[in-house]
Amino acid sequence: ATAVSDRARTREVNNALNSTQISTAAALALETSRAVSIETVLSGAIVTEVTRATLVEASLGAALGLETVRALAGEASVALAVVRETSRAVGIETALSTAISLEASRAIAAETLEASTSRTAERSLATATSAAATAVVQETSRALDAEGVLNASIFRETSRAQAAVVAETNRAVAVESSIASSIAAGLSTAAARNAYSELVNPGSTYTAVPFTCSPAVWSTTVGPAPGTAGCSVTLTLTGPSIIVATMTGHVQAPAITNWQYTGISINGDNDLTTDACCGMPGAAIYGPAHGYSTVWDNHRTSRTRFLANAGSVTIAARFIASVASTLTNGYALFGMVITTPLSTAGLAGTYMCSSNSWQTAINSNAATPMCTVPFYLPFASLVYSFFGGHQSQQTTAGVPTITTGTYGWIGYDGLNQGSQTAAQFANLSAAFALNGNVWEPFSSARVTTLPRGLHNATMNFFASTQSGNSFFNGGGMQGLFIPLDTSISVPQTFSCSNSSTTIIGVTSVTLCSTTITLPYRAVVWADLTASIRNSAVANSWIGAIVSFNGDIDAASLGNGVIYGAALSLSQAPAQTIGMGRTTVLNAGSYTVAVTARTNNAGGLITGLGMSGFFVRALPGI
């Protein structure tokens, strides 16, 4: 029974298994059928999408072809437009060429007419000049008569002065030997040690106070004697002092026969009334600016003077003209008072000289010295010299010529006495002018260093050719010397130059520059001298200035805001301009630069020289 029961269970299991297998096979067949159906549907969808993609691609291809055609059509249109514009440009260029040819023909005709007119005017000028020459000869004869008397007096005074210089030089050498003996014998006391310290480096004991003034209005009207007083500065001196001052402005006379002087007075020593023109050398030694220009011309003058005692000093601008209504514009006075310690008095000083006659002819084969002054330096020193006067070039018959240029410069100890190269003249801050028979201001300033010993300074002139005569009138030289401060390791003097001819535009241009290092707060002095030629455009001017770290710039020239700039409207082929200024600067490095500009492009500037020095500022200023 158990076995039958097991077999029955076995059959049931087998039957159940067979039923399950059949059901599974049926289910598998059903799922396979569904999968085939899905695959068929997907295949249809893929075919459909491929068809759509093909159609889209075909559409894009057609669109691309259409755009390509459009692009080609646009390119063709552009090419056609270019051809049209090129044709128009060629037409315009042809029209311009025709117009230019026409204007050139007109210009040639105008030039021919102008040349004819100029020749007529020139013949008239020659007739007038001949009459003027006769008058000049008559006035010259009168002047020479007066000059003969004056020359005799001047010769006597010069001889006395030269004898006094020799005596003082010998006395200075003897005093120096005595001082040296005292130093060697007396170093044991404190007082002797202090004296020794000052005499070893007296330059370290000098201090300076700056000063400046300018008028309240841009334009100053100048009249005849007693002249016109300008701005002034009054200071209190604490002891023996050296005053150095410079003034620059621009001047216009009503007519070519009218003149004006520009000068500086120190305690009333130079009122200009003793030099009322032509043969009166009383004020010439002060180097005043003097000219007859009817266009605005640069006037620059400088002064030095040693005052031995404490007290008050007044430095003033002075002007005098032959007629009323002469004008001076934009002038300014700059300078410094250098205090000399009592214990080193005589180690610093000033000097001056002028020529023995009012007028001096300038040679072309060698330098022509106007005057020479000797001075003794107990120590290596910085030396500043300035000369001023007026010059012209003309033939002996009075007919103007512009083929002879005049150079003027300051030489020391017989050096730099002959003709120099352009670069050498620029390094010497030489003045240069080529202005025919018009008397115009002529000046130059120069700073250098010289060793201990006896030296001399000479005012030199040189004419570039012999085709005409060059003359310098009413000139004088002034100078100073101060022991160098040997306690500092940087130069106490500085300079820069530019001998190239630079075209000046309406925007500011830097012509030369140098970097200085101040070891302490100092008063700084700088002077520039250059030669210019203005544009031929009417009322053209060129102006130049000295700046310290760009504190002022030539870009502001012509606006009536910069007083004391070098500026000229002279239409001479070459004319000298110059200026000087002082400022106070703290210890540090500074760029000292010369900048210039014009109001009409085409002006030229050449032969530029700038030099300067510094002195320790008085504490508290």
Coordinates of C-alpha atoms in Angstrom, one line a residue:
A1 CA 0.0 0.0 0.0
T2 CA 2.8 2.4 0.8
A3 CA 4.5 1.6 -2.5
V4 CA 1.2 2.2 -4.4
S5 CA 0.8 5.5 -2.5
D6 CA 4.3 6.6 -3.5
R7 CA 3.8 5.8 -7.1
A8 CA 0.6 7.7 -7.1
R9 CA 2.4 10.7 -5.6
T10 CA 5.1 10.4 -8.2
R11 CA 2.6 10.5 -11.0
E12 CA 1.0 13.6 -9.5
V13 CA 4.3 15.3 -9.3
N14 CA 5.2 14.3 -12.9
N15 CA 1.8 15.5 -14.1
A16 CA 2.3 18.8 -12.3
L17 CA 5.7 19.2 -13.8
N18 CA 4.4 18.5 -17.3
S19 CA 1.6 21.0 -16.9
T20 CA 4.1 23.6 -15.7
Q21 CA 6.4 23.0 -18.7
I22 CA 3.5 23.3 -21.1
S23 CA 2.4 26.5 -19.4
T24 CA 5.9 28.0 -19.5
A25 CA 6.4 27.0 -23.2
A26 CA 3.1 28.7 -24.0
A27 CA 4.1 31.8 -22.1
L28 CA 7.5 31.9 -23.8
A29 CA 5.8 31.6 -27.2
L30 CA 3.5 34.4 -26.3
E31 CA 6.3 36.8 -25.1
T32 CA 8.4 35.9 -28.3
S33 CA 5.4 36.8 -30.4
R34 CA 5.1 40.1 -28.5
A35 CA 8.8 40.9 -28.9
V36 CA 8.6 40.2 -32.6
S37 CA 5.7 42.6 -32.9
I38 CA 7.5 45.3 -30.9
E39 CA 10.6 44.8 -33.1
T40 CA 8.5 45.1 -36.2
V41 CA 6.9 48.3 -34.9
L42 CA 10.4 49.7 -33.9
S43 CA 11.8 48.8 -37.4
G44 CA 8.9 50.7 -38.9
A45 CA 9.5 53.7 -36.7
I46 CA 13.3 53.6 -37.5
V47 CA 12.5 53.5 -41.2
T48 CA 10.1 56.4 -40.8
E49 CA 12.7 58.5 -38.8
V50 CA 15.4 57.7 -41.4
T51 CA 13.0 58.8 -44.1
R52 CA 12.3 62.0 -42.2
A53 CA 16.0 62.6 -41.6
T54 CA 16.7 62.1 -45.3
L55 CA 14.0 64.6 -46.2
V56 CA 15.4 67.1 -43.7
E57 CA 18.9 66.7 -45.1
A58 CA 17.5 67.2 -48.5
S59 CA 15.7 70.4 -47.3
L60 CA 18.9 71.6 -45.6
G61 CA 20.9 71.0 -48.7
A62 CA 18.5 72.9 -50.8
A63 CA 18.5 75.8 -48.2
L64 CA 22.3 75.8 -48.2
G65 CA 22.4 75.9 -51.9
L66 CA 20.0 78.8 -51.9
E67 CA 22.1 80.7 -49.3
T68 CA 25.3 80.0 -51.3
V69 CA 23.6 81.5 -54.3
R70 CA 22.5 84.5 -52.3
A71 CA 26.1 84.9 -50.9
L72 CA 27.6 84.8 -54.4
A73 CA 25.0 87.3 -55.5
G74 CA 25.9 89.6 -52.6
E75 CA 29.6 89.2 -53.3
A76 CA 29.0 90.2 -56.9
S77 CA 27.1 93.2 -55.7
V78 CA 29.9 94.2 -53.3
A79 CA 32.5 93.8 -56.1
L80 CA 30.4 96.0 -58.3
A81 CA 30.1 98.6 -55.5
V82 CA 33.9 98.5 -55.1
V83 CA 34.4 99.1 -58.8
R84 CA 32.0 102.0 -58.6
E85 CA 33.7 103.6 -55.6
T86 CA 37.1 103.1 -57.1
S87 CA 35.9 104.9 -60.2
R88 CA 34.6 107.7 -58.1
A89 CA 37.9 107.9 -56.1
V90 CA 39.9 108.0 -59.3
G91 CA 37.6 110.8 -60.5
I92 CA 38.0 112.7 -57.3
E93 CA 41.8 112.3 -57.3
T94 CA 41.9 113.6 -60.9
A95 CA 39.8 116.6 -59.9
L96 CA 42.2 117.2 -56.9
S97 CA 45.2 117.0 -59.1
T98 CA 43.7 119.5 -61.4
A99 CA 42.8 121.8 -58.5
I100 CA 46.4 121.5 -57.0
S101 CA 47.9 122.3 -60.3
L102 CA 45.6 125.3 -60.6
E103 CA 46.5 126.5 -57.0
A104 CA 50.2 125.9 -57.7
S105 CA 49.9 128.1 -60.8
R106 CA 48.1 130.8 -58.7
A107 CA 50.8 130.5 -55.9
I108 CA 53.6 130.9 -58.5
A109 CA 51.9 134.0 -59.9
A110 CA 51.3 135.4 -56.4
E111 CA 55.0 134.7 -55.5
T112 CA 56.1 136.5 -58.6
L113 CA 53.9 139.5 -57.7
E114 CA 55.1 139.4 -54.1
A115 CA 58.8 139.3 -55.2
S116 CA 58.2 142.2 -57.5
T117 CA 56.5 144.1 -54.7
S118 CA 59.4 143.1 -52.3
R119 CA 62.0 144.5 -54.7
T120 CA 60.1 147.8 -54.9
A121 CA 59.9 147.9 -51.1
E122 CA 63.5 146.9 -50.9
R123 CA 64.6 149.8 -53.1
S124 CA 62.5 152.2 -50.9
L125 CA 64.1 150.7 -47.8
A126 CA 67.6 151.2 -49.3
T127 CA 66.8 154.9 -49.9
A128 CA 65.5 155.3 -46.3
T129 CA 68.4 153.3 -45.0
S130 CA 70.9 155.5 -46.7
A131 CA 69.4 158.6 -45.0
A132 CA 69.4 156.7 -41.7
A133 CA 73.0 155.8 -42.3
T134 CA 74.0 159.5 -42.7
A135 CA 72.2 160.2 -39.4
V136 CA 74.0 157.3 -37.8
V137 CA 77.4 158.6 -38.9
Q138 CA 76.6 162.0 -37.5
E139 CA 75.4 160.6 -34.2
T140 CA 78.4 158.2 -34.0
S141 CA 80.7 161.2 -34.5
R142 CA 79.1 163.0 -31.6
A143 CA 79.1 159.8 -29.5
L144 CA 82.8 159.3 -30.3
D145 CA 83.6 162.8 -29.1
A146 CA 81.9 162.2 -25.8
E147 CA 83.4 158.7 -25.7
G148 CA 87.0 160.1 -26.0
V149 CA 86.5 162.1 -22.8
L150 CA 84.9 159.2 -21.1
N151 CA 87.6 156.7 -22.3
A152 CA 90.3 158.8 -20.6
S153 CA 88.4 158.8 -17.3
I154 CA 87.6 155.1 -17.7
F155 CA 91.2 154.3 -18.4
R156 CA 92.3 156.1 -15.2
E157 CA 89.7 154.3 -13.2
T158 CA 90.5 150.9 -14.8
S159 CA 94.2 151.4 -14.0
R160 CA 93.4 152.2 -10.4
A161 CA 91.0 149.2 -10.2
Q162 CA 93.6 146.8 -11.6
A163 CA 96.2 148.1 -9.2
A164 CA 93.7 147.6 -6.3
V165 CA 93.0 144.0 -7.5
V166 CA 96.7 143.1 -7.5
A167 CA 97.1 144.6 -4.1
E168 CA 94.1 142.8 -2.7
T169 CA 95.2 139.5 -4.3
N170 CA 98.6 139.8 -2.7
R171 CA 97.0 140.7 0.6
A172 CA 94.6 137.7 0.3
V173 CA 97.6 135.3 -0.3
A174 CA 99.4 136.8 2.8
V175 CA 96.2 136.4 4.9
E176 CA 95.8 132.9 3.7
S177 CA 99.4 132.0 4.7
S178 CA 98.7 133.6 8.1
I179 CA 95.5 131.7 8.6
A180 CA 97.3 128.4 7.7
S181 CA 100.0 129.2 10.3
S182 CA 97.3 129.9 12.9
I183 CA 95.5 126.7 12.2
A184 CA 98.6 124.6 12.5
A185 CA 99.5 126.2 15.8
G186 CA 96.1 126.6 17.5
L187 CA 94.2 123.3 17.2
S188 CA 94.3 122.8 21.0
T189 CA 91.5 125.2 21.8
A190 CA 87.8 124.7 21.1
A191 CA 87.6 128.1 19.3
A192 CA 90.5 127.1 17.0
R193 CA 88.9 123.8 16.2
N194 CA 85.7 125.6 15.2
A195 CA 87.6 128.0 13.0
Y196 CA 89.5 125.1 11.5
S197 CA 86.3 123.3 10.7
E198 CA 84.9 126.4 8.9
L199 CA 88.1 126.9 6.9
V200 CA 88.4 123.3 5.9
N201 CA 84.8 123.2 4.6
P202 CA 83.4 126.8 4.6
G203 CA 80.8 125.8 1.9
S204 CA 78.9 123.8 4.6
T205 CA 78.2 127.0 6.5
Y206 CA 76.4 129.0 3.8
T207 CA 72.6 129.1 3.7
A208 CA 70.2 130.8 1.3
V209 CA 66.7 132.4 1.4
P210 CA 64.8 132.7 -1.9
F211 CA 62.7 135.6 -3.1
T212 CA 60.4 136.3 -6.0
C213 CA 57.9 139.0 -7.2
S214 CA 55.8 139.7 -10.2
P215 CA 53.3 142.5 -11.1
A216 CA 49.6 142.3 -10.2
V217 CA 48.7 142.6 -13.9
W218 CA 50.1 140.9 -17.0
S219 CA 51.0 144.1 -18.9
T220 CA 53.2 147.0 -17.6
T221 CA 53.3 150.3 -19.4
V222 CA 56.8 151.8 -19.4
G223 CA 57.7 155.4 -19.9
P224 CA 60.7 157.7 -20.3
A225 CA 62.9 159.2 -17.5
P226 CA 62.7 158.9 -14.6
G227 CA 61.5 155.4 -15.8
T228 CA 59.1 153.0 -14.3
A229 CA 59.5 151.1 -11.0
G230 CA 58.4 147.5 -11.2
C231 CA 57.8 145.0 -8.4
S232 CA 60.2 144.7 -5.5
V233 CA 61.2 142.6 -2.5
T234 CA 62.6 143.9 0.8
L235 CA 64.5 141.5 3.1
T236 CA 66.5 141.7 6.3
L237 CA 70.1 140.6 6.2
T238 CA 71.6 139.0 9.3
G239 CA 75.2 139.4 8.3
P240 CA 77.4 139.7 5.2
S241 CA 75.4 138.4 2.2
I242 CA 75.5 137.8 -1.5
I243 CA 72.4 138.8 -3.5
V244 CA 71.8 137.1 -6.9
A245 CA 68.7 138.0 -8.9
T246 CA 67.3 137.4 -12.4
M247 CA 64.3 138.9 -14.3
T248 CA 62.6 137.9 -17.5
G249 CA 59.7 139.3 -19.5
H250 CA 58.9 140.3 -23.1
V251 CA 58.8 143.8 -24.5
Q252 CA 57.3 145.7 -27.4
A253 CA 58.2 149.2 -28.6
P254 CA 55.8 151.4 -30.5
A255 CA 58.3 152.0 -33.4
I256 CA 61.6 150.6 -34.6
T257 CA 63.3 153.9 -33.5
N258 CA 62.1 153.5 -29.9
W259 CA 64.0 151.6 -27.3
Q260 CA 63.6 150.2 -23.8
Y261 CA 65.9 149.1 -21.0
T262 CA 65.1 146.3 -18.5
G263 CA 67.2 146.1 -15.3
I264 CA 67.5 145.1 -11.7
S265 CA 68.2 147.5 -8.8
I266 CA 69.8 146.5 -5.5
N267 CA 69.3 149.1 -2.9
G268 CA 68.8 151.7 -5.6
D269 CA 72.2 151.2 -7.3
N270 CA 70.7 150.9 -10.9
D271 CA 67.8 153.2 -11.7
L272 CA 68.8 153.2 -15.5
T273 CA 68.4 157.0 -15.8
T274 CA 72.2 157.3 -16.1
D275 CA 72.0 155.3 -19.3
A276 CA 69.5 157.1 -21.3
C277 CA 70.8 155.6 -24.6
C278 CA 73.8 155.8 -26.9
G279 CA 77.2 156.3 -25.4
M280 CA 76.4 156.6 -21.7
P281 CA 78.0 153.4 -20.1
G282 CA 77.0 154.3 -16.6
A283 CA 74.5 151.4 -16.2
A284 CA 76.0 149.0 -18.8
I285 CA 78.1 147.3 -16.1
Y286 CA 74.8 146.0 -14.7
G287 CA 74.0 144.0 -17.9
P288 CA 70.6 145.4 -18.7
A289 CA 68.4 144.1 -21.5
H290 CA 68.0 146.6 -24.3
G291 CA 66.2 146.5 -27.6
Y292 CA 64.2 148.3 -30.3
S293 CA 61.9 145.6 -31.4
T294 CA 58.3 146.4 -32.5
V295 CA 57.3 142.7 -31.9
W296 CA 57.3 141.1 -28.5
D297 CA 60.9 140.3 -27.7
N298 CA 62.5 138.4 -24.8
H299 CA 64.2 140.6 -22.2
R300 CA 66.4 138.8 -19.6
T301 CA 68.8 140.3 -17.1
S302 CA 70.6 139.2 -13.9
R303 CA 72.5 140.9 -11.1
T304 CA 74.9 140.0 -8.3
R305 CA 76.1 142.1 -5.3
F306 CA 77.9 141.5 -2.1
L307 CA 76.7 143.4 1.0
A308 CA 79.1 143.4 3.9
N309 CA 76.8 144.4 6.7
A310 CA 73.5 143.3 8.3
G311 CA 70.5 145.4 7.5
S312 CA 67.7 145.8 5.0
V313 CA 68.0 145.2 1.3
T314 CA 65.5 146.0 -1.5
I315 CA 65.7 144.2 -4.9
A316 CA 63.5 145.9 -7.5
A317 CA 62.6 145.6 -11.2
R318 CA 63.4 148.8 -13.2
F319 CA 62.3 149.9 -16.7
I320 CA 62.9 152.9 -18.9
A321 CA 61.9 153.7 -22.5
S322 CA 62.5 156.4 -25.0
V323 CA 58.8 157.1 -25.4
A324 CA 55.6 156.4 -23.4
S325 CA 53.4 153.4 -24.2
T326 CA 56.2 150.9 -24.4
L327 CA 55.0 147.6 -22.9
T328 CA 56.5 144.9 -20.8
N329 CA 54.4 141.7 -20.4
G330 CA 54.6 138.7 -18.1
Y331 CA 57.8 139.6 -16.2
A332 CA 58.9 138.0 -13.0
L333 CA 61.9 138.6 -10.6
F334 CA 63.6 135.6 -9.0
G335 CA 66.6 135.3 -6.7
M336 CA 68.2 134.3 -3.5
V337 CA 70.1 135.9 -0.6
I338 CA 73.2 133.8 0.4
T339 CA 74.3 134.4 4.0
T340 CA 78.1 134.5 4.5
P341 CA 79.2 133.5 8.0
L342 CA 81.2 136.2 9.7
S343 CA 84.1 133.9 10.4
T344 CA 84.5 133.1 6.7
A345 CA 83.8 136.5 5.3
G346 CA 85.8 137.1 2.1
L347 CA 85.8 133.4 1.1
A348 CA 82.8 134.1 -1.1
G349 CA 82.2 137.2 -3.2
T350 CA 80.9 138.9 -6.4
Y351 CA 82.6 140.6 -9.4
M352 CA 81.6 142.7 -12.4
C353 CA 83.0 144.4 -15.5
S354 CA 82.1 146.1 -18.7
S355 CA 83.8 147.1 -22.0
N356 CA 85.7 150.3 -22.2
S357 CA 83.6 151.6 -25.0
W358 CA 79.8 151.6 -25.7
Q359 CA 80.2 149.8 -29.0
T360 CA 82.5 146.9 -29.9
A361 CA 83.0 145.4 -33.3
I362 CA 83.1 141.6 -33.2
N363 CA 85.8 139.7 -35.1
S364 CA 85.2 136.6 -37.2
N365 CA 88.8 135.1 -37.1
A366 CA 89.1 135.0 -33.3
A367 CA 87.1 135.5 -30.2
T368 CA 86.6 139.2 -29.2
P369 CA 86.9 139.7 -25.4
M370 CA 84.8 142.5 -24.2
C371 CA 86.1 142.6 -20.6
T372 CA 87.9 140.3 -18.2
V373 CA 87.8 140.4 -14.4
P374 CA 90.2 138.5 -12.1
F375 CA 89.2 136.9 -8.8
Y376 CA 90.9 134.7 -6.2
L377 CA 89.3 131.5 -4.8
P378 CA 90.7 130.4 -1.4
F379 CA 88.8 127.1 -1.9
A380 CA 87.2 125.1 -4.7
S381 CA 84.1 127.0 -5.5
L382 CA 80.9 127.1 -7.6
V383 CA 81.0 130.1 -10.0
Y384 CA 78.0 131.9 -11.7
S385 CA 78.4 134.5 -14.4
F386 CA 76.0 136.4 -16.5
F387 CA 76.4 139.0 -19.3
G388 CA 73.8 141.2 -21.0
G389 CA 73.6 143.9 -23.6
H390 CA 72.3 144.3 -27.2
Q391 CA 73.7 143.4 -30.6
S392 CA 73.1 143.6 -34.4
Q393 CA 74.8 142.7 -37.7
Q394 CA 75.2 145.4 -40.4
T395 CA 77.7 146.6 -43.0
T396 CA 79.8 149.7 -42.5
A397 CA 77.4 151.6 -44.8
G398 CA 74.4 150.7 -42.6
V399 CA 72.8 148.3 -45.1
P400 CA 71.4 145.3 -43.2
T401 CA 72.8 141.8 -43.7
I402 CA 71.7 138.5 -42.2
T403 CA 74.6 136.4 -43.3
T404 CA 76.7 137.1 -40.2
G405 CA 75.7 135.3 -37.0
T406 CA 76.9 136.5 -33.5
Y407 CA 78.0 134.2 -30.7
G408 CA 78.5 135.3 -27.1
W409 CA 79.6 133.3 -24.1
I410 CA 81.6 133.4 -20.8
G411 CA 85.0 131.8 -20.6
Y412 CA 87.3 131.2 -17.7
D413 CA 91.1 131.4 -17.5
G414 CA 91.6 131.9 -21.2
L415 CA 89.8 128.7 -22.1
N416 CA 86.9 128.6 -24.6
Q417 CA 88.2 131.7 -26.2
G418 CA 88.0 130.7 -29.9
S419 CA 85.3 129.3 -32.2
Q420 CA 83.6 126.2 -30.9
T421 CA 81.6 123.4 -32.3
A422 CA 77.8 123.5 -32.0
A423 CA 77.9 121.1 -29.1
Q424 CA 80.6 123.1 -27.3
F425 CA 78.7 126.3 -27.8
A426 CA 75.6 124.6 -26.3
N427 CA 77.6 123.3 -23.3
L428 CA 78.8 126.9 -22.7
S429 CA 75.2 128.2 -22.8
A430 CA 76.3 130.5 -25.6
A431 CA 74.0 133.1 -27.0
F432 CA 73.5 133.2 -30.8
A433 CA 71.6 135.6 -33.0
L434 CA 71.2 136.4 -36.7
N435 CA 68.9 139.4 -36.9
G436 CA 70.3 141.9 -39.3
N437 CA 70.5 145.5 -38.3
V438 CA 67.8 145.4 -35.7
W439 CA 69.3 145.9 -32.2
E440 CA 67.9 143.2 -30.0
P441 CA 68.8 141.9 -26.4
F442 CA 71.8 139.5 -26.2
S443 CA 72.6 137.6 -23.0
S444 CA 73.9 134.4 -21.6
A445 CA 74.4 132.8 -18.1
R446 CA 76.7 129.9 -17.1
V447 CA 77.4 128.0 -13.9
T448 CA 80.7 126.0 -13.4
T449 CA 83.1 124.9 -10.7
L450 CA 86.7 126.1 -10.4
P451 CA 89.6 124.9 -8.1
R452 CA 91.4 127.0 -5.5
G453 CA 93.6 129.7 -6.9
L454 CA 93.6 132.9 -9.0
H455 CA 91.1 132.9 -11.9
N456 CA 89.5 135.2 -14.5
A457 CA 86.2 135.4 -16.2
T458 CA 85.9 136.9 -19.8
M459 CA 82.9 138.0 -21.8
N460 CA 83.6 136.6 -25.3
F461 CA 82.1 137.2 -28.7
F462 CA 82.6 135.7 -32.2
A463 CA 81.2 136.5 -35.6
S464 CA 80.5 133.4 -37.8
T465 CA 81.4 135.1 -41.2
Q466 CA 83.1 138.2 -42.4
S467 CA 80.4 139.2 -44.9
G468 CA 79.2 141.9 -42.5
N469 CA 80.1 143.6 -39.3
S470 CA 78.7 142.4 -36.0
F471 CA 78.4 144.8 -33.1
F472 CA 77.8 144.4 -29.3
N473 CA 76.7 147.5 -27.4
G474 CA 76.3 148.6 -23.8
G475 CA 77.1 145.2 -22.2
G476 CA 78.3 144.2 -18.8
M477 CA 79.1 141.0 -16.9
Q478 CA 78.3 140.1 -13.3
G479 CA 79.2 137.0 -11.2
L480 CA 79.6 135.4 -7.9
F481 CA 81.6 132.6 -6.3
I482 CA 80.8 130.4 -3.2
P483 CA 83.0 127.7 -1.7
L484 CA 81.7 124.2 -2.5
D485 CA 80.1 122.2 0.3
T486 CA 82.6 119.3 0.5
S487 CA 80.7 117.5 3.2
I488 CA 78.2 116.2 0.6
S489 CA 78.9 113.4 -1.9
V490 CA 76.8 114.8 -4.8
P491 CA 77.6 117.6 -7.2
Q492 CA 76.4 121.1 -6.1
T493 CA 76.1 122.2 -9.8
F494 CA 74.2 120.7 -12.7
S495 CA 73.7 121.3 -16.4
C496 CA 72.2 119.9 -19.7
S497 CA 72.4 120.9 -23.3
N498 CA 70.9 120.2 -26.7
S499 CA 72.9 121.3 -29.8
S500 CA 70.4 119.8 -32.3
T501 CA 67.8 121.9 -34.1
T502 CA 64.4 120.9 -32.8
I503 CA 61.1 121.6 -34.6
I504 CA 58.7 123.1 -32.0
G505 CA 55.0 122.3 -32.2
V506 CA 51.9 123.6 -30.4
T507 CA 52.3 120.8 -27.7
S508 CA 55.0 121.0 -25.1
V509 CA 58.3 119.2 -25.9
T510 CA 61.2 118.5 -23.6
L511 CA 64.5 119.7 -25.0
C512 CA 66.9 118.6 -22.3
S513 CA 66.8 117.3 -18.7
T514 CA 69.1 116.2 -15.9
T515 CA 68.6 114.6 -12.5
I516 CA 69.9 116.3 -9.3
T517 CA 70.1 114.9 -5.8
L518 CA 69.7 117.3 -2.9
P519 CA 71.2 116.1 0.3
Y520 CA 69.2 118.6 2.3
R521 CA 66.5 121.2 1.9
A522 CA 67.9 123.7 -0.6
V523 CA 67.3 126.8 -2.7
V524 CA 67.9 125.9 -6.3
W525 CA 68.9 128.2 -9.2
A526 CA 68.7 127.4 -12.9
D527 CA 69.3 129.4 -16.1
L528 CA 68.6 128.6 -19.7
T529 CA 69.9 130.2 -23.0
A530 CA 68.8 129.1 -26.5
S531 CA 68.4 130.4 -30.0
I532 CA 65.0 130.3 -31.8
R533 CA 63.5 131.0 -35.2
N534 CA 59.7 131.5 -35.2
S535 CA 57.3 130.3 -37.9
A536 CA 56.6 132.7 -40.7
V537 CA 53.0 132.9 -39.7
A538 CA 52.1 136.3 -38.3
N539 CA 52.2 136.7 -34.5
S540 CA 54.0 133.4 -34.0
W541 CA 56.0 132.9 -30.8
I542 CA 58.2 130.4 -29.1
G543 CA 58.4 130.0 -25.3
A544 CA 60.7 128.0 -23.1
I545 CA 60.8 127.4 -19.3
V546 CA 62.8 125.5 -16.7
S547 CA 60.8 123.0 -14.5
F548 CA 61.6 121.0 -11.4
N549 CA 59.8 117.6 -11.5
G550 CA 57.3 119.2 -13.9
D551 CA 56.1 121.9 -11.5
I552 CA 55.4 124.1 -14.5
D553 CA 55.1 123.2 -18.1
A554 CA 55.4 125.0 -21.4
A555 CA 51.9 123.7 -22.3
S556 CA 50.6 126.7 -20.2
L557 CA 52.6 129.3 -22.1
G558 CA 50.6 131.9 -24.0
N559 CA 47.7 131.8 -21.5
G560 CA 48.9 134.7 -19.4
V561 CA 49.5 132.5 -16.4
I562 CA 53.3 131.8 -16.4
Y563 CA 55.3 134.9 -15.4
G564 CA 59.1 135.0 -16.1
A565 CA 59.2 132.6 -19.1
A566 CA 61.5 133.1 -22.1
L567 CA 59.2 134.1 -24.9
S568 CA 59.7 135.9 -28.2
L569 CA 57.8 136.8 -31.4
S570 CA 60.9 137.9 -33.2
Q571 CA 60.9 137.2 -36.9
A572 CA 64.7 137.2 -37.1
P573 CA 66.4 134.2 -38.7
A574 CA 67.8 133.5 -35.3
Q575 CA 67.2 135.2 -32.0
T576 CA 68.5 134.6 -28.4
I577 CA 66.1 133.8 -25.6
G578 CA 66.8 133.1 -21.9
M579 CA 65.4 133.0 -18.4
G580 CA 66.3 132.1 -14.9
R581 CA 64.4 131.0 -11.8
T582 CA 64.8 129.8 -8.2
T583 CA 62.7 127.5 -6.0
V584 CA 63.0 125.7 -2.7
L585 CA 63.0 121.9 -2.6
N586 CA 63.3 119.3 0.1
A587 CA 66.0 116.6 0.2
G588 CA 65.6 114.1 -2.6
S589 CA 66.1 113.5 -6.3
Y590 CA 64.5 115.9 -8.9
T591 CA 64.4 116.1 -12.7
V592 CA 65.3 119.6 -13.9
A593 CA 64.0 120.0 -17.5
V594 CA 63.7 122.6 -20.2
T595 CA 60.4 122.4 -22.1
A596 CA 59.2 124.6 -25.0
R597 CA 56.2 125.1 -27.3
T598 CA 54.9 127.5 -30.0
N599 CA 51.4 128.7 -31.0
N600 CA 52.0 128.0 -34.7
A601 CA 53.8 124.8 -35.8
G602 CA 57.1 125.2 -37.7
G603 CA 59.3 127.1 -35.2
L604 CA 62.8 126.0 -34.5
I605 CA 65.0 126.0 -31.4
T606 CA 68.7 125.2 -31.2
G607 CA 71.9 125.7 -29.2
L608 CA 70.2 125.2 -25.9
G609 CA 72.2 125.2 -22.7
M610 CA 70.9 125.1 -19.1
S611 CA 73.0 125.2 -15.9
G612 CA 72.4 125.8 -12.2
F613 CA 73.4 125.2 -8.6
F614 CA 71.9 124.8 -5.1
V615 CA 72.7 126.2 -1.6
R616 CA 71.4 124.8 1.7
A617 CA 68.2 126.5 2.7
L618 CA 68.1 128.6 5.8
P619 CA 66.4 126.4 8.5
G620 CA 62.7 127.4 8.9
I621 CA 62.0 128.6 5.4

